[in-house]
CSV table of C-alpha atoms and ligand atoms in Angstrom, one decimal:
chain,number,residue,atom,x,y,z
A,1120,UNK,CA,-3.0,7.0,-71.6
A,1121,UNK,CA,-2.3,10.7,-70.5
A,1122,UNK,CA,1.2,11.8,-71.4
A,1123,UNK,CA,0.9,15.4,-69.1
A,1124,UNK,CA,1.2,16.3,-65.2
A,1125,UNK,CA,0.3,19.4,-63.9
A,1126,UNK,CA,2.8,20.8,-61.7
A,1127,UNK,CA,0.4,23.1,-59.9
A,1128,UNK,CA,-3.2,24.3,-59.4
A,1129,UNK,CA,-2.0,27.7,-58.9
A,1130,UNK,CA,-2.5,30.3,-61.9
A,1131,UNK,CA,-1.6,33.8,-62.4
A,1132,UNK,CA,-4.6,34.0,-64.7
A,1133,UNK,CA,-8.3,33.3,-64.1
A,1134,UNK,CA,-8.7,32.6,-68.0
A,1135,UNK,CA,-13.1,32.6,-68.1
A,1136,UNK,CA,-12.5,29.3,-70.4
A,1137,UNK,CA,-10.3,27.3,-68.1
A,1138,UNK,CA,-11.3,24.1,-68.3
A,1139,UNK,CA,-9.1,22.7,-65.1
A,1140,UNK,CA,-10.9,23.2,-61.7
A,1141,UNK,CA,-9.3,26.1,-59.9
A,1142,UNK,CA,-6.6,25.3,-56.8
A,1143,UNK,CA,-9.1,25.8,-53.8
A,1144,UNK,CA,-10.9,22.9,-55.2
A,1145,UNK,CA,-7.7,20.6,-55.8
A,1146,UNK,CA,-4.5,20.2,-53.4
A,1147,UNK,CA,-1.6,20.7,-55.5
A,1148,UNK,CA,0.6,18.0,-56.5
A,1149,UNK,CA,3.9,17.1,-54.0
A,1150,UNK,CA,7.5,17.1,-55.9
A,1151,UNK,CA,7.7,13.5,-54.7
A,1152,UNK,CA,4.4,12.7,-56.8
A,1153,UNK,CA,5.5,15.0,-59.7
A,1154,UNK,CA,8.3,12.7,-60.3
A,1155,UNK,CA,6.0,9.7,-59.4
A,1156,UNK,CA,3.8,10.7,-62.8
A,1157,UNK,CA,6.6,11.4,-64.4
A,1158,UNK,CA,8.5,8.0,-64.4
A,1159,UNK,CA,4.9,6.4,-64.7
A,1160,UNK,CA,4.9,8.6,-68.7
A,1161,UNK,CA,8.3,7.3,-69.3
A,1162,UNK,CA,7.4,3.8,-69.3
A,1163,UNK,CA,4.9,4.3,-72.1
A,1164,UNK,CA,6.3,7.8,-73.7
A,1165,UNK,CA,8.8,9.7,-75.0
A,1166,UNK,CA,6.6,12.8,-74.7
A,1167,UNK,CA,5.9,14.5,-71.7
A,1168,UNK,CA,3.6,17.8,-71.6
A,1169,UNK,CA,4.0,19.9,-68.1
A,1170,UNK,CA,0.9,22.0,-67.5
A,1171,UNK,CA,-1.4,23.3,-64.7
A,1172,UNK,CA,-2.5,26.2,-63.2
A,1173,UNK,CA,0.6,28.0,-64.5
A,1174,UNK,CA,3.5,25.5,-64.0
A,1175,UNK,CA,5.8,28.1,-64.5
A,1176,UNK,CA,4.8,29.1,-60.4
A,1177,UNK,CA,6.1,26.1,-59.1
A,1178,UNK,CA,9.2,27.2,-57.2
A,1179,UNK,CA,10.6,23.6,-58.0
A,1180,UNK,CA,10.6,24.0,-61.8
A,1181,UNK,CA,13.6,23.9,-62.5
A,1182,UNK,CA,14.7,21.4,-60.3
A,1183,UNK,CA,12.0,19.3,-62.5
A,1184,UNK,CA,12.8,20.4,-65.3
A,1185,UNK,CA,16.3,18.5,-64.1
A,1186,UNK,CA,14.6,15.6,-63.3
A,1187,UNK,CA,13.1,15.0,-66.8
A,1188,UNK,CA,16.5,16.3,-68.1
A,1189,UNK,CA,17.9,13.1,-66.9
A,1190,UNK,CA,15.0,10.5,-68.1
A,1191,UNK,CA,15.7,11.6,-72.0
A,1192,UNK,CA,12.2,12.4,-73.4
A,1193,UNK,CA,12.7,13.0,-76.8
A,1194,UNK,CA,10.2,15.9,-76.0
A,1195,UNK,CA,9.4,18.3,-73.2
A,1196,UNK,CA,6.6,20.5,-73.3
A,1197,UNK,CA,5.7,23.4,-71.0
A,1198,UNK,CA,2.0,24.7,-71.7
A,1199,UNK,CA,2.6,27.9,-69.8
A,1200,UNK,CA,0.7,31.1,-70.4
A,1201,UNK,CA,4.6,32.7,-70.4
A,1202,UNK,CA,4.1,35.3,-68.4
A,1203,UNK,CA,6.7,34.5,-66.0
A,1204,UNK,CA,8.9,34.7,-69.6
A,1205,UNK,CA,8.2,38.1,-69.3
A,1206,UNK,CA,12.0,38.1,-67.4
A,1207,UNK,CA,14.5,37.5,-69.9
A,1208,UNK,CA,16.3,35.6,-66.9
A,1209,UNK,CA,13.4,32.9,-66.5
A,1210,UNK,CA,14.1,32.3,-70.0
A,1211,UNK,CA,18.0,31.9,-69.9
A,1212,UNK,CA,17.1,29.6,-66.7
A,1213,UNK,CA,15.6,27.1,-68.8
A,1214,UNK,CA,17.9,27.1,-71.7
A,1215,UNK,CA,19.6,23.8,-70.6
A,1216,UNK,CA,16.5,21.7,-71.2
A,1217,UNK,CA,17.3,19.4,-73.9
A,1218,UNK,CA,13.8,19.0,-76.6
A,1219,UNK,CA,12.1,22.0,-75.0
A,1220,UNK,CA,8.9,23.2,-76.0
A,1221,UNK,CA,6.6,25.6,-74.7
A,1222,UNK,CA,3.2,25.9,-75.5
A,1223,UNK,CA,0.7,29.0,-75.0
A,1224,UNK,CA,-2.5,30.1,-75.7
A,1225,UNK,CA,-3.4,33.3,-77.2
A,1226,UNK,CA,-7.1,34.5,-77.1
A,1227,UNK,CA,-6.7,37.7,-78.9
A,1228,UNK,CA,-4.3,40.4,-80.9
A,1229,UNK,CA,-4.6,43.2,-78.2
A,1230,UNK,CA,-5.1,44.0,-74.7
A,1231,UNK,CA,-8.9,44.4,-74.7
A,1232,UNK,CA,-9.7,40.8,-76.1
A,1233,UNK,CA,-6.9,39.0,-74.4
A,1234,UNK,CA,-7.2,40.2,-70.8
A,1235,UNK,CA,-11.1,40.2,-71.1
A,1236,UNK,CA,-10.9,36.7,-71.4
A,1237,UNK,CA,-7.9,36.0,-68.9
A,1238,UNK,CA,-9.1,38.6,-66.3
A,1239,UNK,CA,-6.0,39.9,-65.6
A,1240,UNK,CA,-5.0,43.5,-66.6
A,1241,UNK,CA,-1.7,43.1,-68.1
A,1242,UNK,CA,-1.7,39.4,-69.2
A,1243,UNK,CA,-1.6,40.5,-72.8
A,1244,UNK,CA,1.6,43.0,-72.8
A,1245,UNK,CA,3.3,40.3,-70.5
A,1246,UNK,CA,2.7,37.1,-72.3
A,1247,UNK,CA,3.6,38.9,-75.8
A,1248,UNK,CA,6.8,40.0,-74.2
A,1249,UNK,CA,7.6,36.6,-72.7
A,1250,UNK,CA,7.0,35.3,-76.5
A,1251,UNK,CA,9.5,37.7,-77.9
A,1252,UNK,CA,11.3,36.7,-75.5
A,1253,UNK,CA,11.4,32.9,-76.1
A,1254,UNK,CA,11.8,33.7,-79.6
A,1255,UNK,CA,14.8,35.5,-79.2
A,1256,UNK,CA,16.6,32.6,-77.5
A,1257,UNK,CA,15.2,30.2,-80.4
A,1258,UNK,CA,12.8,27.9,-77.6
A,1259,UNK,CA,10.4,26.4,-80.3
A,1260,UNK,CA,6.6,27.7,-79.1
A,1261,UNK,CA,3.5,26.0,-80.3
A,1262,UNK,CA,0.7,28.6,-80.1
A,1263,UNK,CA,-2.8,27.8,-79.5
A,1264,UNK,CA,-5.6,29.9,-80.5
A,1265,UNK,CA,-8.8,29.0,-78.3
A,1266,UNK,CA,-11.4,30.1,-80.3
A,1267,UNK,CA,-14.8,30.7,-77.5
A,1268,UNK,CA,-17.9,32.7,-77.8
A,1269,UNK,CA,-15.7,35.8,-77.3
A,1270,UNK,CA,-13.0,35.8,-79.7
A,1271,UNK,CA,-14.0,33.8,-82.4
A,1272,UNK,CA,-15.6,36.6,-85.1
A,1273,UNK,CA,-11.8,38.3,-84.7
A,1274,UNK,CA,-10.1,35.1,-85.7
A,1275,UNK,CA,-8.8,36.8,-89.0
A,1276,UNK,CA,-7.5,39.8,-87.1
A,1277,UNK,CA,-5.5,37.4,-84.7
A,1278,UNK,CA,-3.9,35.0,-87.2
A,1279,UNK,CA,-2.8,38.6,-89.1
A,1280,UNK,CA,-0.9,39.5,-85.8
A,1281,UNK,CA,0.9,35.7,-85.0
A,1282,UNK,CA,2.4,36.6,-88.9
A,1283,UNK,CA,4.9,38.8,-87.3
A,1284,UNK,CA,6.4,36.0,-85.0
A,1285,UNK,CA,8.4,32.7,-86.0
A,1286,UNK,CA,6.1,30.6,-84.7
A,1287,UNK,CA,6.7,26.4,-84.6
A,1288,UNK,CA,3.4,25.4,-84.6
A,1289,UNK,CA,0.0,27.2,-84.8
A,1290,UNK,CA,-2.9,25.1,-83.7
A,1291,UNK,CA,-6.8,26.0,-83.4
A,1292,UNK,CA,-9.2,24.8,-81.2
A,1293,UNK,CA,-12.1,24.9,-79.2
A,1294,UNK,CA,-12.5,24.6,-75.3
A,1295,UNK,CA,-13.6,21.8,-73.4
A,1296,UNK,CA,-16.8,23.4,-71.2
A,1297,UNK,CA,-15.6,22.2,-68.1
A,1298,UNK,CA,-14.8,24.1,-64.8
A,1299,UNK,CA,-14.4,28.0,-65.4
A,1300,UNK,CA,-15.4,27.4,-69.2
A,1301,UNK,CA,-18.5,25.7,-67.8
A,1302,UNK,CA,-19.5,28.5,-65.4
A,1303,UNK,CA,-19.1,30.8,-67.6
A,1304,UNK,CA,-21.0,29.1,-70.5
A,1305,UNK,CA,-22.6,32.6,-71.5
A,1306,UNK,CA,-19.3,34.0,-72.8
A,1307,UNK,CA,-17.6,31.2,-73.6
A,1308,UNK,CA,-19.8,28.3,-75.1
A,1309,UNK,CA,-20.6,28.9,-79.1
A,1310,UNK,CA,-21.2,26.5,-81.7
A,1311,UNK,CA,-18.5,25.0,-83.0
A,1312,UNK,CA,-20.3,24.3,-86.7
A,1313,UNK,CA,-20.6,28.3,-86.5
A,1314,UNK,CA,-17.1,29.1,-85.4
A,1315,UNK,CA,-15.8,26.7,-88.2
A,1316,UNK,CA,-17.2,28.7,-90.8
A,1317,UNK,CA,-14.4,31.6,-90.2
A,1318,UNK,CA,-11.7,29.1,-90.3
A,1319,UNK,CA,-10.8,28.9,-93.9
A,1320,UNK,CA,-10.2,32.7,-94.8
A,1321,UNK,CA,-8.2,32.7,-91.5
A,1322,UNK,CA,-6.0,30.0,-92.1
A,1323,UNK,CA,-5.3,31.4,-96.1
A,1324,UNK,CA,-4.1,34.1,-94.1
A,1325,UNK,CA,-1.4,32.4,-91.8
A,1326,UNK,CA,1.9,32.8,-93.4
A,1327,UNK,CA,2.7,29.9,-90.8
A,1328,UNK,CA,2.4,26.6,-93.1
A,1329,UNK,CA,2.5,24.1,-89.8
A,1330,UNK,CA,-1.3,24.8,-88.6
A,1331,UNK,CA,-3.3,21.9,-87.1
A,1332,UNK,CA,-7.2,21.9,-86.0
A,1333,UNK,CA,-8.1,20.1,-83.0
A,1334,UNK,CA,-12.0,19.7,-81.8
A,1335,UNK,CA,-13.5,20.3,-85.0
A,1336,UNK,CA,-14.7,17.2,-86.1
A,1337,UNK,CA,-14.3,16.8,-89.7
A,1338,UNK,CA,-18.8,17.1,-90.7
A,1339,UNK,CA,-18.5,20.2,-89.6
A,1340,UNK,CA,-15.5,21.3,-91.4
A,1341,UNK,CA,-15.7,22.6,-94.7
A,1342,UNK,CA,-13.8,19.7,-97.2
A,1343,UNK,CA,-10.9,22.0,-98.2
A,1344,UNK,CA,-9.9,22.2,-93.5
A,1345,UNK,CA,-9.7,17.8,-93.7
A,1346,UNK,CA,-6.2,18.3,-93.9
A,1347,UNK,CA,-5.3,20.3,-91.0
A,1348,UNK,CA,-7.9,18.2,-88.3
A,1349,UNK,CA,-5.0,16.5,-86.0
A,1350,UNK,CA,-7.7,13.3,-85.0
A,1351,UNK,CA,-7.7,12.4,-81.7
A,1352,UNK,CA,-5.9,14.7,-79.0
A,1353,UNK,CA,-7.7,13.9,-76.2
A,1354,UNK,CA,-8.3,11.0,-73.8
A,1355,UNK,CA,-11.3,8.7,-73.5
A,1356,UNK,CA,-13.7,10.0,-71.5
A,1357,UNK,CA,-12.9,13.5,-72.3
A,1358,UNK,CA,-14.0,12.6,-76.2
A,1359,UNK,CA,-17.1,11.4,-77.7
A,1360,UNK,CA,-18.6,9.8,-80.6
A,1361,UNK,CA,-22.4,9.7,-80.9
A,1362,UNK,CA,-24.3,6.5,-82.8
A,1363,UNK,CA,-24.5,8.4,-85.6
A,1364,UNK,CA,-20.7,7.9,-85.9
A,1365,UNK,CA,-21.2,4.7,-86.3
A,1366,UNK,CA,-20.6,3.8,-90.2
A,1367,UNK,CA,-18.8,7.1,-90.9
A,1368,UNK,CA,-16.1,7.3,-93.1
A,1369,UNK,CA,-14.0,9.5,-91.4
A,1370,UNK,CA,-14.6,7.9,-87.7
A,1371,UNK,CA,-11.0,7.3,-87.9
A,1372,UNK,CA,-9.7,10.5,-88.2
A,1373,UNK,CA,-11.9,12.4,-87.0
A,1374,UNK,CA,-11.7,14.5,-83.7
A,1375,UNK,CA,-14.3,13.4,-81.7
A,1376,UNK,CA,-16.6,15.8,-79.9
A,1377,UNK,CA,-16.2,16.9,-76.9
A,1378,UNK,CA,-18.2,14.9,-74.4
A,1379,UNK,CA,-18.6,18.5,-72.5
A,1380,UNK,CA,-19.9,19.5,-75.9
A,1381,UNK,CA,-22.4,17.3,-76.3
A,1382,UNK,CA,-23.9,17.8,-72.8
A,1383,UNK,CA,-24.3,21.5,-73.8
A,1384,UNK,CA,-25.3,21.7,-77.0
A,1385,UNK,CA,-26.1,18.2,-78.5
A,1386,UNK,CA,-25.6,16.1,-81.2
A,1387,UNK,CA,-27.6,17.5,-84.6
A,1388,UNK,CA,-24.6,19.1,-85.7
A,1389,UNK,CA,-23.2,16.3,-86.3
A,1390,UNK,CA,-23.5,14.0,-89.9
A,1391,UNK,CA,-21.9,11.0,-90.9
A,1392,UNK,CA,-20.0,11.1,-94.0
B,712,LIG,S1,-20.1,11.8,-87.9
B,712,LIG,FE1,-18.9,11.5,-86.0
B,712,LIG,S2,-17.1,10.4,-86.8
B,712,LIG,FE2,-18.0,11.3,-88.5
B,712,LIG,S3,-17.0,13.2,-88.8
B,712,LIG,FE3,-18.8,13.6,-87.5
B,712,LIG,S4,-18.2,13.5,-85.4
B,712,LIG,FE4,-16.6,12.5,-86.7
C-alpha cells in the first residue's frame, strides 16, 4: 500500500528523468483530498512521504504540514528538489515539524551535469544552497543519487563531493522509465548491469556509512553490494519479477526490476542465484 501523496503536479524543474507525468496531463490534487490521502496512510502507517511536482510550491504547505503535525507520524518526509530551501526563511518555516525529513535528488557535483539533466539554469547553485541550508538548522536529508544514462560514468566524482556535507542517508538508484524518463529514453535509459559496475569503487569512497541501493537487483550486483540492496521500495505494479525468479535464492530480498525496465530493455540480464 502506497505510503506518499503528491501535493502538486507543478515543478520548478523539468528533470529529463522524471518519472511522474507532467501537470497539464494531471489536475492537481485539492487540500480537501490532500488530507483525504493523508488520514487514508494513517490508518495503515506511521510513515508518510510528501512529493510531487515540487511540493514545496504548494502555497498550502504549511498549513499541511500542520495537518500531519497533528496525526503524529512517527515520520514525515518531504521529497523536494530544495530549491525553495534556497531562503533561509522557508527553512525556519518548517522547523516546527515534529520527525521531519526531507529527501532530494542530486544528479551531479556541478552546474553542467546537474542542470543538464533538470533543465533549469540555476537548479544546481540553488538546491546546494537550500542543502546547506537545511543542514545548518539540523533537518535530517536523505539524498538520492539517480544514476541515468547521463550521469552515471561521474558517479565517483559525485559521491567525492556529498563527503563535504552531514548527510543522513545516501541512497543510489536507478529511474523508473516512465513519463519524462520515457521520452527521453536516449539520455536517460542505460543498463543497469553496466551502471552497477561503477558502484563499488564509489561507494569505498562515501565517507557516509548509511548508503542503501534501491533497483539494482542483487544478479546484477557484484557479491560484496548484497549488503546495501534495500529489497523492495516500490509498489506492485511498479515492480517486477520475471519466471526466471522463480527458484532464486535471493527472490526475497531482492529489488525487483522495474516493470518499466523490462519493457525497455528486457530480461537476459537477469540470473537466478
Ligand atoms: S533472478 Fe530475479 S529474484 Fe533473483 S536476484 Fe535476479 S531479479 Fe532478483
Amino acid at each position: 500500500m502506497r505510503t506518499y501523496t503528491p501535493l502538486t503536479y507543478d515543478c520548478n524543474d523539468n528533470c529529463i528523468s522524471c518519472p511522474v507525468p507532467r501537470k497539464k496531463e494531471r489536475k492537481n490534487p485539492s487540500l480537501k483530498e490532500i488530507y483525504i490521502e493523508i488520514d487514508k496512510i494513517k490508518k495503515y502507517s506511521e510513515h508518510i512521504e510528501l512529493n510531487g511536482g515540487e511540493p514545496t510550491l504548494n502555497k498550502d504547505l504549511l498549513k499541511i504540514l500542520n495537518y500531519i503535525k497533528n496525526k503524529n507520524f512517527k515520520e514525515t518526509s518531504l521529497l523536494s528538489n530544495c530549491q525553495t530551501f534556497y531562503n533561509e526563511n522557508n527553512v525556519k518555516k518548517i522547523l516546527k515539524v515534529p520527525n521531519l525529513k526531507i529527501i532530494t535528488t542530486l544528479y551531479g557535483h556541478n552546474k553542467n551535469l546537474q542542470d543538464s539533466i533538470t533543465r533549469n539554469p540555476g537548479s544546481f547553485e540553488r538546491k546546494i544552497k537550500g542543502i546547506e541550508n537545511l543542514i545548518k538548522y539540523k533537518i535530517p536529508i536523505e539524498l538520492r543519487i539517480l544514476l541515468q544514462k547521463k550521469n552515471y560514468n561521474e558517479i565517483n566524482e559525485i559521491i567525492k563531493f556529498t563527503n563535504q556535507y552531514k548527510l543522513n542517508k545516501i541512497i543510489i538508484l536507478n529511474p523508473k522509465l516512465t513519463a519524462c524518463a520515457l521520452k527521453n529514453i536516449e539520455y536517460v535509459g542505460e543498463k543497469i548491469s553496466i551502471i552497477s559496475k561503477k558502484l563499488s569503487y564509489a561507494i569505498k569512497l562515501s565517507n557516509n556509512k548509511n548508503i542503501e541501493l534501491y533497483h539494482f537487483p542483487h544478479c546484477i550486483l557484484p557479491h560484496e553490494l548484497w549488503q546495501y540492496s534495500k529489497g523492495q521500495t516500490s509498489i506492485k505494479g511498479e515492480i517486477c519479477f520475471i519466471e526466471e525468479c522463480n527458484g532464486c535464492s535471493k527472490q526475497k530480498v531482492c529489488s525487483g526490476i522495474w516493470c518499466s525496465y523490462l519493457n525497455k530493455f528486457g530480461k537476459d540480464e537477469f540470473k537466478k542465484i
